[in-house]
mmCIF file of N, CA and C in Angstrom:
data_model
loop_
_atom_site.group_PDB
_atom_site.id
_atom_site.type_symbol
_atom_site.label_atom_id
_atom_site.label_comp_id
_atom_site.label_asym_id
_atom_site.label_seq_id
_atom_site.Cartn_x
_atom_site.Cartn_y
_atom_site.Cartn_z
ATOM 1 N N UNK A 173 0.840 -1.180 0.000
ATOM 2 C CA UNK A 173 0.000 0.000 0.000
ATOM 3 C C UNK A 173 0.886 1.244 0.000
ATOM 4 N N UNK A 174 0.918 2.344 -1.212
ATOM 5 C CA UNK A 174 1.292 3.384 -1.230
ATOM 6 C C UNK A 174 0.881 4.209 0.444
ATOM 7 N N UNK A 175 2.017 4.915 0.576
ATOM 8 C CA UNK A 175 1.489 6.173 1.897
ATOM 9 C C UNK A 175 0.660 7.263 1.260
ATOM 10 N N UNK A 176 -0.115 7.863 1.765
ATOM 11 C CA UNK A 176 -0.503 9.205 1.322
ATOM 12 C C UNK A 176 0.117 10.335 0.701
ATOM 13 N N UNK A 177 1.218 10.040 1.074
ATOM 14 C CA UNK A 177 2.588 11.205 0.756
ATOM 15 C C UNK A 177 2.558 10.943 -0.796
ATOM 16 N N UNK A 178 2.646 9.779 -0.780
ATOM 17 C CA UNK A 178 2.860 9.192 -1.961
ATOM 18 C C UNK A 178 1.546 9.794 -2.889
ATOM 19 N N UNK A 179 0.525 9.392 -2.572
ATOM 20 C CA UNK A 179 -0.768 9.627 -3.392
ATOM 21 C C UNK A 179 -0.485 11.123 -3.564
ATOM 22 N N UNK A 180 -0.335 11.780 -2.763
ATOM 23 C CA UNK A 180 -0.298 13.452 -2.633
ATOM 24 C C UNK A 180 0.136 14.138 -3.577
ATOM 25 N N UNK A 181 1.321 13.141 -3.656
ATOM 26 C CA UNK A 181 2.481 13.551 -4.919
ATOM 27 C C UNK A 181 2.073 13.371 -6.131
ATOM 28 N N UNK A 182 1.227 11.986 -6.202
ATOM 29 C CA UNK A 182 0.984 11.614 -7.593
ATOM 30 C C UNK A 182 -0.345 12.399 -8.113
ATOM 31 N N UNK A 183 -0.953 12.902 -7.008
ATOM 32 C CA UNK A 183 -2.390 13.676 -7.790
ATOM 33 C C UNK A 183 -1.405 15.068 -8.128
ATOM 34 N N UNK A 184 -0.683 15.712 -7.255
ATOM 35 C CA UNK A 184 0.216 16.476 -7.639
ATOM 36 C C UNK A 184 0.534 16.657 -9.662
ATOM 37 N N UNK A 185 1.122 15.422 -9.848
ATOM 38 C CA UNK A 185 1.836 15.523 -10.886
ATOM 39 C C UNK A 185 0.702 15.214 -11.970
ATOM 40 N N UNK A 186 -0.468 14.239 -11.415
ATOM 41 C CA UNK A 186 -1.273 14.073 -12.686
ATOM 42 C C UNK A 186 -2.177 15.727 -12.752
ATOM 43 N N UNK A 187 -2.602 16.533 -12.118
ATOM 44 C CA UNK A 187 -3.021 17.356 -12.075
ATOM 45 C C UNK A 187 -2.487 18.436 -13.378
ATOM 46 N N UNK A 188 -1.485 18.539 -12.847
ATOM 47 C CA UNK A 188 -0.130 18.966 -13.888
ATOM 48 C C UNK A 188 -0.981 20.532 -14.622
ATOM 49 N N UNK A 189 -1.637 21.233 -13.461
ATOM 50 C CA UNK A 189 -2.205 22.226 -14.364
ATOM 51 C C UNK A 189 -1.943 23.880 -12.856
ATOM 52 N N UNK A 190 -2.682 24.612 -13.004
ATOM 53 C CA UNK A 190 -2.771 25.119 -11.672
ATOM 54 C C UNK A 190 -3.460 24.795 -10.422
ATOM 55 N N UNK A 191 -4.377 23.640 -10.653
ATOM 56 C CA UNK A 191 -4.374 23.050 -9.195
ATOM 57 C C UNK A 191 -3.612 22.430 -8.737
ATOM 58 N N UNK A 192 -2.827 21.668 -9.347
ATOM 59 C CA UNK A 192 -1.340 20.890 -8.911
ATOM 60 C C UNK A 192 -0.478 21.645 -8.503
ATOM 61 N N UNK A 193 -0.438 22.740 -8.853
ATOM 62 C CA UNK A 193 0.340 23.762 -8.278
ATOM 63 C C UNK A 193 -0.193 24.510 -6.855
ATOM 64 N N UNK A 194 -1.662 24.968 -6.803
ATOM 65 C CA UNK A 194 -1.862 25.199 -5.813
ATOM 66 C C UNK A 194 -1.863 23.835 -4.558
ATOM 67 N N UNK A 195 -2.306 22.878 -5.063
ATOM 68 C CA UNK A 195 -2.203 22.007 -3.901
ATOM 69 C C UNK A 195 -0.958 21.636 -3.206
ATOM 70 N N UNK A 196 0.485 21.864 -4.349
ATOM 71 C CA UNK A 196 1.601 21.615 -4.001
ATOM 72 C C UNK A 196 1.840 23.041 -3.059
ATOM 73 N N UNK A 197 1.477 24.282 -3.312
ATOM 74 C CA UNK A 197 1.972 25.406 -2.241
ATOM 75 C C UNK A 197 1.080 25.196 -0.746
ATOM 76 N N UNK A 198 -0.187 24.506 -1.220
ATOM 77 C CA UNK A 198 -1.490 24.487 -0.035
ATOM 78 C C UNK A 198 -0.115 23.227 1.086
ATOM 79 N N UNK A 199 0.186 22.686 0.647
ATOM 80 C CA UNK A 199 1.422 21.456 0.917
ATOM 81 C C UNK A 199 2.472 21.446 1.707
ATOM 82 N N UNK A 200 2.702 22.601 0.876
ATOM 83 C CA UNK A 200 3.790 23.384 1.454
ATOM 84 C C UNK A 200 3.971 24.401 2.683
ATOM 85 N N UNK A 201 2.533 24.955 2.916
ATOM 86 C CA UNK A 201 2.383 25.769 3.979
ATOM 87 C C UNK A 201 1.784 25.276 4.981
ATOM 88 N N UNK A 202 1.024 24.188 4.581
ATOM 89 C CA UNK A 202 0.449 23.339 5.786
ATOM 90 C C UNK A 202 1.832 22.932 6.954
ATOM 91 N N UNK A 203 2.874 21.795 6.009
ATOM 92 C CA UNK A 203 3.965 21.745 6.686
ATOM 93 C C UNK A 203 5.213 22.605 7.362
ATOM 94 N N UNK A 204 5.089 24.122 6.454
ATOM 95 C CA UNK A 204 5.507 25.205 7.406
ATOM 96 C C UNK A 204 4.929 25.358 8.820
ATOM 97 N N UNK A 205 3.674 25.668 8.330
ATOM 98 C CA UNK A 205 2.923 25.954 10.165
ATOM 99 C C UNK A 205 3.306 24.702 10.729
ATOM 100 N N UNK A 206 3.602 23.752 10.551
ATOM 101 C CA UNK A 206 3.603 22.464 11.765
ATOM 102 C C UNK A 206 4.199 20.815 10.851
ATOM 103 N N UNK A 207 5.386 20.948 11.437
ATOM 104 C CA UNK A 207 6.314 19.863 10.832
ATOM 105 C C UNK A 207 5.962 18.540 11.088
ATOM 106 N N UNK A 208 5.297 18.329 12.355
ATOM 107 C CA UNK A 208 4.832 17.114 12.890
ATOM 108 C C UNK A 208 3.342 16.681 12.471
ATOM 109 N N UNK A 209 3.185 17.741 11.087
ATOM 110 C CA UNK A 209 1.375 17.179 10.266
ATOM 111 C C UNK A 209 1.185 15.881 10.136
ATOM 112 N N UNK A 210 0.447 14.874 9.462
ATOM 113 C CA UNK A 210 -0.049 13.897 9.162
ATOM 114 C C UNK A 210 -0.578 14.101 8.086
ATOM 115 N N UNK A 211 -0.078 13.387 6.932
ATOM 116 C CA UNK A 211 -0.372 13.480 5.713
ATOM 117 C C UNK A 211 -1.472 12.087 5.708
ATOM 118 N N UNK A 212 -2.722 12.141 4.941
ATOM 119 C CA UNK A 212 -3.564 11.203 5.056
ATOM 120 C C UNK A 212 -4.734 11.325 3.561
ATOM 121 N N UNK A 213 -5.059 10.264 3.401
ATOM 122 C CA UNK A 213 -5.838 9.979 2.416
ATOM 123 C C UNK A 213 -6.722 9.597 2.424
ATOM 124 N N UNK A 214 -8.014 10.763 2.308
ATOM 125 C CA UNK A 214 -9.290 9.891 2.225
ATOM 126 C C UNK A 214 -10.410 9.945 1.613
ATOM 127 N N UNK A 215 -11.965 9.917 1.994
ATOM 128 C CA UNK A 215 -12.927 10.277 1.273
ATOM 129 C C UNK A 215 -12.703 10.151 -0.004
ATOM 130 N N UNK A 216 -12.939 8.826 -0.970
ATOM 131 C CA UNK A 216 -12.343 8.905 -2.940
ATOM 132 C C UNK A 216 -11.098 10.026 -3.047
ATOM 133 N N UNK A 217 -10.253 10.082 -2.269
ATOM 134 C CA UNK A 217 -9.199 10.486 -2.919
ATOM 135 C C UNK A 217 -9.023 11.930 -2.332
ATOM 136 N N UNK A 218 -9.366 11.944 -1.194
ATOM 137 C CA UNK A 218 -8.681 13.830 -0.481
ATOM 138 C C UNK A 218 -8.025 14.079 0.017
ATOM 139 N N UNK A 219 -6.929 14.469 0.014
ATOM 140 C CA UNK A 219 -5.424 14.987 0.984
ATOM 141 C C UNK A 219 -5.751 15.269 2.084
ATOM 142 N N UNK A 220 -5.470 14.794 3.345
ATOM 143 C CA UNK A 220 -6.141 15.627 4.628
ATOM 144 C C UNK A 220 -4.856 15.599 4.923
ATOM 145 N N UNK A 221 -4.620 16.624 6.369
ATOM 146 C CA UNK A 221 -3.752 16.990 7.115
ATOM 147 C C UNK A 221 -4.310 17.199 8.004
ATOM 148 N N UNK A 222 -3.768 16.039 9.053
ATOM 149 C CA UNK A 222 -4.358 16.040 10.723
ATOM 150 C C UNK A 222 -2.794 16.248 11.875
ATOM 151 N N UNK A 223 -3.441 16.520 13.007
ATOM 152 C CA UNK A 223 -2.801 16.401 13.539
ATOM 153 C C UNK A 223 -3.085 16.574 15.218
ATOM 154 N N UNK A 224 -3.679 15.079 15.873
ATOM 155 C CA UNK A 224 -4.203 14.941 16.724
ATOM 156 C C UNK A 224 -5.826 15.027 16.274
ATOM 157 N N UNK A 225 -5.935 15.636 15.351
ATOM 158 C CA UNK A 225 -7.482 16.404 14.339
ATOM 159 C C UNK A 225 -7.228 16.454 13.644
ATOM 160 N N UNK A 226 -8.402 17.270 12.316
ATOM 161 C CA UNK A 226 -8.290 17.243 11.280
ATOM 162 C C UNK A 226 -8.024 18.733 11.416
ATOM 163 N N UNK A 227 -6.955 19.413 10.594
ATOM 164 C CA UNK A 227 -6.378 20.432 10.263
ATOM 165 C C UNK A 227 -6.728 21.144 9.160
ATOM 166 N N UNK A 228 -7.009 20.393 8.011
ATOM 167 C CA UNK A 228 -7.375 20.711 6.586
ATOM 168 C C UNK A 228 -7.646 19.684 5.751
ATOM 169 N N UNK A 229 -8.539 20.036 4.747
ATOM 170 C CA UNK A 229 -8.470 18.796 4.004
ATOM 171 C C UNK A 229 -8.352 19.571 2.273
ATOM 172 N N UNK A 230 -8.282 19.010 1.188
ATOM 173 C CA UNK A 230 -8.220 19.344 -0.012
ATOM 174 C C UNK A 230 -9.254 19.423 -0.746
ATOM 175 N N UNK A 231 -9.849 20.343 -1.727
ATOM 176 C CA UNK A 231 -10.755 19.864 -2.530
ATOM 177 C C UNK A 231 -10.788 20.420 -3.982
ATOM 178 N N UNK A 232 -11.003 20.070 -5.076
ATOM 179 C CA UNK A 232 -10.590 20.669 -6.433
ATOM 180 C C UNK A 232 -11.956 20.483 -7.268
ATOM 181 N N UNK A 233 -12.096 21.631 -7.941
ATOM 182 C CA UNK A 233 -13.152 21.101 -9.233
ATOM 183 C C UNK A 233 -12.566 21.736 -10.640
ATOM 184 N N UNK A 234 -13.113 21.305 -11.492
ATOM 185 C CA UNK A 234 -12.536 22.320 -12.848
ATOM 186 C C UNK A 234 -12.226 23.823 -12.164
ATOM 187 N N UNK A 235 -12.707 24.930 -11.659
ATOM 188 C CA UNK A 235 -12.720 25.819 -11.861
ATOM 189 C C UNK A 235 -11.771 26.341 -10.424
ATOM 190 N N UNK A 236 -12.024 25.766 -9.509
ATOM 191 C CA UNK A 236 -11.030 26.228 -8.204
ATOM 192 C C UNK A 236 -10.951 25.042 -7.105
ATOM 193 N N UNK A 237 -9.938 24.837 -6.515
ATOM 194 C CA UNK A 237 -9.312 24.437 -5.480
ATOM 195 C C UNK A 237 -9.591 25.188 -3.635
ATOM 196 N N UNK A 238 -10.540 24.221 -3.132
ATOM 197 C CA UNK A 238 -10.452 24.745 -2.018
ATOM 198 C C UNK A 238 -9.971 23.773 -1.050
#
């Protein structure tokens, strides 16, 4: 079983447009504020970031990334 990190990366790269980009900075700042995040995968395929809780989670459609 792939880690999440892993999945993270790969929606990352298939994305390959400006949500791949925003999700890679959304990524990036999550793990600034707090090094000890939890990268996790769920709901058909959503990036969450917990930690002790849920912190954030990902969401994309054609038109914007929240």
């Amino acid at each position: 079983m792939e880690s999440a990190s892993a999945f993270i990366d790969e929606k990352i790269k298939e994305l390959g447009d400006w949500r791949g980009k925003t999700l890679a900075k959304v990524r990036e700042i999550v793990h600034e504020a707090d090094p000890e995040i939890v990268e996790e995968w769920k709901w058909m395929g959503t990036p969450l970031w917990s930690h002790g809780s849920i912190v954030c989670t990902e969401r994309r459609t054609r038109t914007s990334s929240r």
